[in-house]
Coordinates of C-alpha atoms in Angstrom, one line a residue:
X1 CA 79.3 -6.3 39.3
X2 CA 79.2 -3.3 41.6
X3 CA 82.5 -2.0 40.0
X4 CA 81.6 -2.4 36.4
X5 CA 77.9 -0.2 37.8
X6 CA 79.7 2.2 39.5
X7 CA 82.1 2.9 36.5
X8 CA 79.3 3.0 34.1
X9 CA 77.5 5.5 36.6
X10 CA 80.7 7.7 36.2
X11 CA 81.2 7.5 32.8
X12 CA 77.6 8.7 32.1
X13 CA 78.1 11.4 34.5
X14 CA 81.3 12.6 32.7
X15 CA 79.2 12.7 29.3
X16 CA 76.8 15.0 31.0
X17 CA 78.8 16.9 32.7
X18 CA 80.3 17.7 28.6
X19 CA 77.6 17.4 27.0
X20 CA 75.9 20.6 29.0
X21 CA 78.7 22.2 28.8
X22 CA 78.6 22.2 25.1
X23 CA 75.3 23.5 24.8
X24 CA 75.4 26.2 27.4
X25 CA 78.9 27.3 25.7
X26 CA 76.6 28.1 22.5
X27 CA 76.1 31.6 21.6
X28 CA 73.7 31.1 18.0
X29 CA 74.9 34.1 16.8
X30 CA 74.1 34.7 13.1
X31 CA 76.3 35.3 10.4
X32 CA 76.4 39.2 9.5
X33 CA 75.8 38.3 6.1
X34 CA 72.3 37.3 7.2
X35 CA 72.0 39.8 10.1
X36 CA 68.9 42.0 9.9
X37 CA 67.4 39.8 6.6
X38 CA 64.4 37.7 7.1
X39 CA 66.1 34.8 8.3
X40 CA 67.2 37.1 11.3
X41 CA 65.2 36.7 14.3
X42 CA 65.7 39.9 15.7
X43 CA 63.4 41.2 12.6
X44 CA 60.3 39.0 13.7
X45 CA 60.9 37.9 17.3
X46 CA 60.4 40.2 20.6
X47 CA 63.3 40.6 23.1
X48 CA 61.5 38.1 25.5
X49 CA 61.0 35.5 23.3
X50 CA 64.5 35.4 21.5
X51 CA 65.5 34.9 25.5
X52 CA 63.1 32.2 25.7
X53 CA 64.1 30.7 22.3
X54 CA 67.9 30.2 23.3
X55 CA 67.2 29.5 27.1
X56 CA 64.5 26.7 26.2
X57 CA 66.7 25.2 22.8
X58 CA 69.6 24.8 25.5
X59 CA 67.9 23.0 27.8
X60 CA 65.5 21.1 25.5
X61 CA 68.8 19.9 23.8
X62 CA 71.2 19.2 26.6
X63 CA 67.7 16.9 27.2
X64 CA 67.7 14.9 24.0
X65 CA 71.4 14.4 24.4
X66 CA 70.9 12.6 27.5
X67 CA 67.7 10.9 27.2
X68 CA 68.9 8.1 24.9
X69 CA 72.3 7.2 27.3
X70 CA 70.7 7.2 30.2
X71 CA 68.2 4.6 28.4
X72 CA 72.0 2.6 27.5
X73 CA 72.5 3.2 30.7
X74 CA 69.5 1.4 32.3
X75 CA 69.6 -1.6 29.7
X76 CA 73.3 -2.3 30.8
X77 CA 72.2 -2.1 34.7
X78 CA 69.3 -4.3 34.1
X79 CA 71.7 -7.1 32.5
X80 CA 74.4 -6.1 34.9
X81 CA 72.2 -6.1 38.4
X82 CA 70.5 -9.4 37.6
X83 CA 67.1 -7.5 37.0
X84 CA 66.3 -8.8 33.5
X85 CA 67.0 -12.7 35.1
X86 CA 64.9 -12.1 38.3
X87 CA 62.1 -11.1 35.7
X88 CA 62.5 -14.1 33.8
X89 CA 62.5 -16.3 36.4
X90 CA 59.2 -14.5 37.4
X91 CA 57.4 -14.6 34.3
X92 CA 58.8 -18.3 34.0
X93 CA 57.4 -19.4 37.3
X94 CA 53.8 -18.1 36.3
X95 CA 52.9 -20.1 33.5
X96 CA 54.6 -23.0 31.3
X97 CA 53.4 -21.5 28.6
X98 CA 55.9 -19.7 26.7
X99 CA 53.4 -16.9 24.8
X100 CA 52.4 -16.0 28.9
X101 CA 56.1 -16.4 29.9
X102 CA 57.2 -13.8 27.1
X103 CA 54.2 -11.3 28.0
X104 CA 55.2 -11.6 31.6
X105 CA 58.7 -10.7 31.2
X106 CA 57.5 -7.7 29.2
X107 CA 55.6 -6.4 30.9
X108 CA 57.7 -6.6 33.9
X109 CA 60.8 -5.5 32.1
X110 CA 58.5 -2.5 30.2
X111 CA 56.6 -1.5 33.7
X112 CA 60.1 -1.1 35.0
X113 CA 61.2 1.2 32.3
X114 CA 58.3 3.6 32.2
X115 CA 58.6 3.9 36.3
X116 CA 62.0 4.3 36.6
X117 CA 62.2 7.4 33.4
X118 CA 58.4 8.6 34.5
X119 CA 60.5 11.4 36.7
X120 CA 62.8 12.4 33.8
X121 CA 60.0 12.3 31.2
X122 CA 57.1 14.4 33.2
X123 CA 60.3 17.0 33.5
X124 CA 60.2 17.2 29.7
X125 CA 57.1 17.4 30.1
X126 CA 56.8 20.4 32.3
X127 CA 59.4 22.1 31.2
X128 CA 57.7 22.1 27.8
X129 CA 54.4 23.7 29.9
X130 CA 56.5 26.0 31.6
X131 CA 57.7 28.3 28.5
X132 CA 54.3 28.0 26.8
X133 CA 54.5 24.9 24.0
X134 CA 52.2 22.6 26.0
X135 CA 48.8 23.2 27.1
X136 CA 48.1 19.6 27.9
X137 CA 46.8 18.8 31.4
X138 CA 48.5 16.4 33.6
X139 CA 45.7 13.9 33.2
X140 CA 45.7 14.2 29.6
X141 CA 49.7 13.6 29.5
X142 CA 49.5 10.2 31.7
X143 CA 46.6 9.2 29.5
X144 CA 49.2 9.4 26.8
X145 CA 51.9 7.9 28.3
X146 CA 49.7 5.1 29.1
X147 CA 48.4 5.0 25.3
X148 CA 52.1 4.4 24.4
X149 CA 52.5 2.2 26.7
X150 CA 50.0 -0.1 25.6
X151 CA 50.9 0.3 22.1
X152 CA 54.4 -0.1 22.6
X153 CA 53.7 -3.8 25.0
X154 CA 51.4 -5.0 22.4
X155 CA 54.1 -3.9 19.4
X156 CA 56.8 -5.2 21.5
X157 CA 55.4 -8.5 22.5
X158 CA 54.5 -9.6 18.7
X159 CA 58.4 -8.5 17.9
X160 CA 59.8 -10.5 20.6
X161 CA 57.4 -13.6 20.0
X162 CA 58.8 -13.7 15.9
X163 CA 62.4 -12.6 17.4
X164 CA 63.5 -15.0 19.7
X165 CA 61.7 -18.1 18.2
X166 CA 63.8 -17.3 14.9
X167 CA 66.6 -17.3 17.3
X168 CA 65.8 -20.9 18.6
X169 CA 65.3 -22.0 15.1
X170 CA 68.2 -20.8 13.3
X171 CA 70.7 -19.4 15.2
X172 CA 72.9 -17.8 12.9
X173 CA 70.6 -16.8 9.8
X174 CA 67.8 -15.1 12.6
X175 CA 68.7 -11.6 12.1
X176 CA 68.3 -12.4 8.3
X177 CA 64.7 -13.9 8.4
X178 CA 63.9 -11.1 11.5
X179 CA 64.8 -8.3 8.7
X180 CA 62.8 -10.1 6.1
X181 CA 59.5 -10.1 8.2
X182 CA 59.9 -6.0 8.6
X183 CA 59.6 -5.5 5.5
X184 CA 55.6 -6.3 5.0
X185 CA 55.2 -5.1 9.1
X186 CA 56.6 -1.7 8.0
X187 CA 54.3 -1.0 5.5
X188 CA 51.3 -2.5 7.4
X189 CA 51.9 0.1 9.9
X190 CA 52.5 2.8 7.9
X191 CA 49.2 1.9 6.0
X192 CA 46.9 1.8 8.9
X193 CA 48.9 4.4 11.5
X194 CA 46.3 7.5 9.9
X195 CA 43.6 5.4 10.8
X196 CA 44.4 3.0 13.9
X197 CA 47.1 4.1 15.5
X198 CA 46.6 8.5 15.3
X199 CA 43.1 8.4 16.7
X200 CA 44.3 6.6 19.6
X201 CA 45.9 10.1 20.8
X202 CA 43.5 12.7 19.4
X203 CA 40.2 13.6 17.4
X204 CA 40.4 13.8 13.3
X205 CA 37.4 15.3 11.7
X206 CA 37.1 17.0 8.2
X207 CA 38.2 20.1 8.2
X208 CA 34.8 22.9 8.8
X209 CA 36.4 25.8 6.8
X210 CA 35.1 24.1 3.4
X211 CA 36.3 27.6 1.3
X212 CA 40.4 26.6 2.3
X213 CA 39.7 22.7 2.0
X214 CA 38.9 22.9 -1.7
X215 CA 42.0 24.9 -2.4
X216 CA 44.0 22.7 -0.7
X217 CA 42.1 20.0 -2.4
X218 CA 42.8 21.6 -5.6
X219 CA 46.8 21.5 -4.8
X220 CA 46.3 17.8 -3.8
X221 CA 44.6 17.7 -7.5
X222 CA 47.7 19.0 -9.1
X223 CA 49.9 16.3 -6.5
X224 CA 47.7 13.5 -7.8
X225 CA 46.7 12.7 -3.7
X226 CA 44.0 10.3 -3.6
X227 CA 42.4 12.3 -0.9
X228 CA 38.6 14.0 -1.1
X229 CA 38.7 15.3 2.5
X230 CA 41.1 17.2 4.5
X231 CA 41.3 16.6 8.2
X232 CA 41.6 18.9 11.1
X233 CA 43.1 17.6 14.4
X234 CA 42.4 19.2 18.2
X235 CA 46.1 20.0 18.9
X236 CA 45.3 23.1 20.8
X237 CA 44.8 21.4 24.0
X238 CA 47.8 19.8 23.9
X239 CA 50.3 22.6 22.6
X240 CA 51.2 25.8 21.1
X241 CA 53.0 24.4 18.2
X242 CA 52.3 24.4 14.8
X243 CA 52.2 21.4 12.3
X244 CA 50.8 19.7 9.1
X245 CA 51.1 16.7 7.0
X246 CA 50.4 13.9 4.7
X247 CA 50.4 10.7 6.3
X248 CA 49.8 7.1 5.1
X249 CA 50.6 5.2 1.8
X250 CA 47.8 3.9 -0.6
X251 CA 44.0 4.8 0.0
X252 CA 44.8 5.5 3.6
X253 CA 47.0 8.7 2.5
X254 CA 45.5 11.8 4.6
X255 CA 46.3 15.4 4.5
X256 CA 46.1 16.3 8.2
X257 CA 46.2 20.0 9.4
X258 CA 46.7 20.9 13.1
X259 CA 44.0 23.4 14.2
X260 CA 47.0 25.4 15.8
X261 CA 48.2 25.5 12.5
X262 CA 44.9 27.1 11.3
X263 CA 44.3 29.4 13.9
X264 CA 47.4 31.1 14.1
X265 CA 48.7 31.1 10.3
X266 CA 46.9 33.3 7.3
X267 CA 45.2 31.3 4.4
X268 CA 48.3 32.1 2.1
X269 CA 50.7 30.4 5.2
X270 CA 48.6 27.6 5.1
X271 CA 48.0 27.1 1.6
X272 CA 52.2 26.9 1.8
X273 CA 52.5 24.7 4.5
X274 CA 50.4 22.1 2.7
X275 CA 51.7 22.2 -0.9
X276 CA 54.7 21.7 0.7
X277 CA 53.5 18.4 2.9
X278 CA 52.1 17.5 -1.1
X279 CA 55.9 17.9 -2.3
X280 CA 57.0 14.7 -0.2
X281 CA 53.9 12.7 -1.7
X282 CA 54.8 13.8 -4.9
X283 CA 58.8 12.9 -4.7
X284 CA 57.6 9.9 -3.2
X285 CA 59.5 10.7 0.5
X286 CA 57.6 8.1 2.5
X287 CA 58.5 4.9 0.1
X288 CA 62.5 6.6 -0.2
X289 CA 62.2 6.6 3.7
X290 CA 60.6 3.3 4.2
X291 CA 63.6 2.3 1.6
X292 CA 66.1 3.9 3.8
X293 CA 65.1 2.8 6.9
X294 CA 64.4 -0.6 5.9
X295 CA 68.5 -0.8 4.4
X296 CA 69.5 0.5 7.6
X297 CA 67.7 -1.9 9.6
X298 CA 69.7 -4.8 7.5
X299 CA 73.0 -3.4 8.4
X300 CA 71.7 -3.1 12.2
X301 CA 70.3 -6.4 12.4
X302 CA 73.4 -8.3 11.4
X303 CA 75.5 -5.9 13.5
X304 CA 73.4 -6.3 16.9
X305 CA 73.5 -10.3 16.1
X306 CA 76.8 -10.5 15.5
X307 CA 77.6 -8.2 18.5
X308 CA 75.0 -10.2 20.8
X309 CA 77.1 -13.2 19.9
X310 CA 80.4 -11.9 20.9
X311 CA 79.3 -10.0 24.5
X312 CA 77.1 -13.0 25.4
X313 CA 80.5 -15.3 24.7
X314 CA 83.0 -13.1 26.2
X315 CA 80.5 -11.3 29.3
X316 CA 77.9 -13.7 29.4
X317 CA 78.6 -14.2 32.8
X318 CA 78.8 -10.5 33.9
X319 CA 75.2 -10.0 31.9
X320 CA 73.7 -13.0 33.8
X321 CA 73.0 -14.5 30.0
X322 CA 73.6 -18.0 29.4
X323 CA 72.7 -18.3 25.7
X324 CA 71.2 -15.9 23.0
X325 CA 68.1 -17.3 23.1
X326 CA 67.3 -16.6 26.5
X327 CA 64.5 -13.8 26.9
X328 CA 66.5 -12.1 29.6
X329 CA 68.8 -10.9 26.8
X330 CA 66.3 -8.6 25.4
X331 CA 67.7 -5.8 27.2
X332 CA 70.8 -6.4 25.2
X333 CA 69.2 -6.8 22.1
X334 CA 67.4 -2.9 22.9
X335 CA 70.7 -1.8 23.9
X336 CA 72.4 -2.5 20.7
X337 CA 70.0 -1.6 18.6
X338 CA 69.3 1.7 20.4
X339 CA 73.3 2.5 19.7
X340 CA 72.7 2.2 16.4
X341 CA 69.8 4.0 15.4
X342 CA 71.7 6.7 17.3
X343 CA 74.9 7.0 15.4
X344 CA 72.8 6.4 12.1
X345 CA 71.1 9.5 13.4
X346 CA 73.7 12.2 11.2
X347 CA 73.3 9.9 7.9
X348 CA 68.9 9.8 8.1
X349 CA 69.1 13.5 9.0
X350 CA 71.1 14.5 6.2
X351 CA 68.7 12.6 4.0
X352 CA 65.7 14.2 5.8
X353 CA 66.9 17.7 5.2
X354 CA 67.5 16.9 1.6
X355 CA 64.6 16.0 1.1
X356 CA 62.8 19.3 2.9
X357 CA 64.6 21.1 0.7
X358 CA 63.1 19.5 -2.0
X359 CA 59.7 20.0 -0.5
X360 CA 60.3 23.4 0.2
X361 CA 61.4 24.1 -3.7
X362 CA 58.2 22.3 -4.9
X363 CA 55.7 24.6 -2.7
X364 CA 57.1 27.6 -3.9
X365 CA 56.4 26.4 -7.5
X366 CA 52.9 24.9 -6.5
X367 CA 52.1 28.7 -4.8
X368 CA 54.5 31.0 -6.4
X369 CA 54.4 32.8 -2.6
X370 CA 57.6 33.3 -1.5
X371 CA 56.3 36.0 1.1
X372 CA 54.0 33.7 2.9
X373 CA 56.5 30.9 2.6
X374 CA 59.0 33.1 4.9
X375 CA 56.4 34.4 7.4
X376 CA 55.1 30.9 8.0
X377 CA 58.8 29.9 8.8
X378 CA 58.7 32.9 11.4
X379 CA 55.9 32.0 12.6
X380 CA 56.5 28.4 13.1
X381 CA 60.1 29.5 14.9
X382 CA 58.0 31.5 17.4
X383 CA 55.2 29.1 18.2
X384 CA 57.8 26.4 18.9
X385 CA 60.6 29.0 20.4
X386 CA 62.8 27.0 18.1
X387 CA 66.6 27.7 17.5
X388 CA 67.3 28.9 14.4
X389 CA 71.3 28.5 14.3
X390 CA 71.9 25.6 16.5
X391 CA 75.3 23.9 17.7
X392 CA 76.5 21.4 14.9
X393 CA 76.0 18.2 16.7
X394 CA 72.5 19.9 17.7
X395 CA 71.7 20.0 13.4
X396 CA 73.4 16.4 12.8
X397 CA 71.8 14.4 15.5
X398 CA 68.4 16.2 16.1
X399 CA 67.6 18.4 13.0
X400 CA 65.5 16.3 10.2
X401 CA 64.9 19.9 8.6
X402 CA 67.2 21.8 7.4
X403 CA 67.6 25.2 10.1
X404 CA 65.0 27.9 10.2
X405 CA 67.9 30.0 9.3
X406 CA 68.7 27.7 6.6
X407 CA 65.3 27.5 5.2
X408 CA 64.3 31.1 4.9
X409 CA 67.2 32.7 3.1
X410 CA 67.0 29.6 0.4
X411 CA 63.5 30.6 -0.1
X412 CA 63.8 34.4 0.2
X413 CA 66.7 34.1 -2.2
X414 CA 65.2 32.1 -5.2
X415 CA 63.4 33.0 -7.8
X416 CA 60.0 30.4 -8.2
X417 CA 60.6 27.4 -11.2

């Protein structure tokens, strides 16, 4: 056991150790085709914050790159160190009922989590504070993290509940019946997450500048939204960014706008930014990513069973695991699962992209702007002091939009259909 740790603690140390030295090794320079265009930052960002922009896209990446193995990481020590059976046993001993047994082990197992990443997390988070994207206050950030929390116990413990009495019922067919029970929980989420799960983390109210909501309104007309109001959100006290969006399926669709969004862009940027958020309701985005997702789950669910079934035989020993069934395994199950979602991540961000595109395309023939289209773009690359030439494994793994670069010389080059 202390072997197979101490390798494992060396192995993730020798991905790091690569990993940042891939992303510091990254120059962004832009092609000369494209230098001093509009999809060249020297012609809309200062001197200071193109230093920012690369200094804080290197670190913020090198970041992302880590967070998820290090969350391998700790899943594999938990099963390895005996952790996930000492909570077991403890949740176990509490109560013979198994609903209070499987709520105990979660929360155990989950409290254990969010302590043991709360240093690496509040370093994202001040980091983020430090170059000027968050304005959220300390107590305002734990507040969140213990909003998610919450959600994410409540979430998890339903899942497990379903999950692992599907595995002591059928053995073999449980990833099957597991995959078949997302479907109708997927869209029951995405249905109420505008109206239950959103205001949970901030205040939505109709938007007060009545003049812009009924030209966006009108836009939503030509879309065919079923919305009458648009909402305004109170980002500003939790960051710099800028953001806007349609959320929700059904009657519960919403067009949301930051007030970031409002305060820093013109009405033409913002007219944009919207008929664009209109152009995934009207290509039908969310149900082709519900689709998506919901095809990639299938292929993730048999894999994680069938790989469950093979570790648990052959290092069922070394993962203190005696049978599948066994809640102790969850660990397993989240590492598994977390592996795949992270070498799907290329194949749902090359759809994503796509698909912005195709948003992109349809607000320039809902607005026939091209101008405000590209200084929006500029002006969301310097609220967020994003990259806009990252590495490559940086655009596969990370990017669901196409690059700023990307984006502004396809729409500064077309002509409007």
């Amino acid at each position: 056991m202390k072997k197979i740790s101490i390798i494992a603690l060396l192995l993730f140390a020798v991905y790091v150790f690569c990993m940042y030295s891939y992303m510091m090794s990254h120059s962004g320079v832009i092609p000369q085709a494209l230098q001093g265009t509009a999809a060249d930052p020297v012609m809309f960002m200062s001197g200071k914050e193109l230093y920012l922009s690369e200094e804080y896209s290197k670190i913020r990446n090198f970041l992302f790159f880590i967070a998820t193995p290090l969350e391998w990481l700790l899943y594999f020590l938990v099963l390895v160190i005996g952790v996930s059976r000492y909570f077991e046993k403890v949740a176990i001993a509490q109560s013979k009922w198994r609903l209070v047994q499987n709520a105990g082990y979660l929360f155990f197992l989950s409290g254990f989590l969010y302590i043991v990443l709360l240093p690496f997390n509040y370093y994202r988070y001040s980091l983020s504070k430090s170059y000027g994207i968050s304005t959220q206050t300390l107590s305002s950030w734990l507040r969140d993290g213990l909003v998610d929390f919450g959600v994410n116990f409540v979430t998890t413990f339903i899942i497990v509940t379903v999950l692992y009495w599907l595995i002591r019922k059928s053995a073999k067919r449980w990833w099957l019946y597991a995959w078949l029970l997302m479907i109708p929980m997927t869209l029951f989420v995405t249905f109420i997450q505008p109206v239950v799960i959103a205001p949970l983390y901030n205040d939505f109210y109709p938007l007060k500048d009545k003049e812009l909501e009924a030209k966006i309104l009108a836009f939503a007309g030509q879309a065919h939204i079923p919305a009458t109001h648009v909402y305004e959100v109170n980002m500003a006290e939790k960051t710099n960014a800028l953001n806007a969006y349609v959320a929700g399926i059904g009657s519960n669709a919403r067009i949301v706008l930051w007030d970031t969004t409002l305060n820093r862009l013109s009405e033409d940027e913002v007219l944009f930014i919207m008929a664009h958020e209109m152009g995934h309701y009207v290509e039908k985005h969310v149900y082709w990513g519900i689709t998506g997702y919901l095809a990639l789950a299938f292929v993730g669910f048999w894999l994680t069973a069938k790989g469950m079934t093979w570790l648990i035989a052959r290092y069922g020993r070394l993962l203190h695991i005696d049978k599948l069934s066994d809640i102790r395994s969850f660990p397993l199950f989240l590492l598994m699962l977390s592996m795949l979602l992270f070498l799907s991540n290329p194949l749902s961000n090359y759809v994503s992209r796509y698909q912005e595109i195709r948003a992109d395309d349809y607000a320039i023939a809902l607005t026939k702007d091209k101008q405000a289209a590209v200084t929006a773009f500029q002006k969301l690359t310097i609220a967020g002091l994003s990259e806009v030439n990252p590495p490559t494994l940086v655009k596969w793994f990370r990017y669901t939009h196409p690059t700023m670069l990307e984006r502004i010389q396809k729409v500064d080059e077309q002509e409007p259909k």
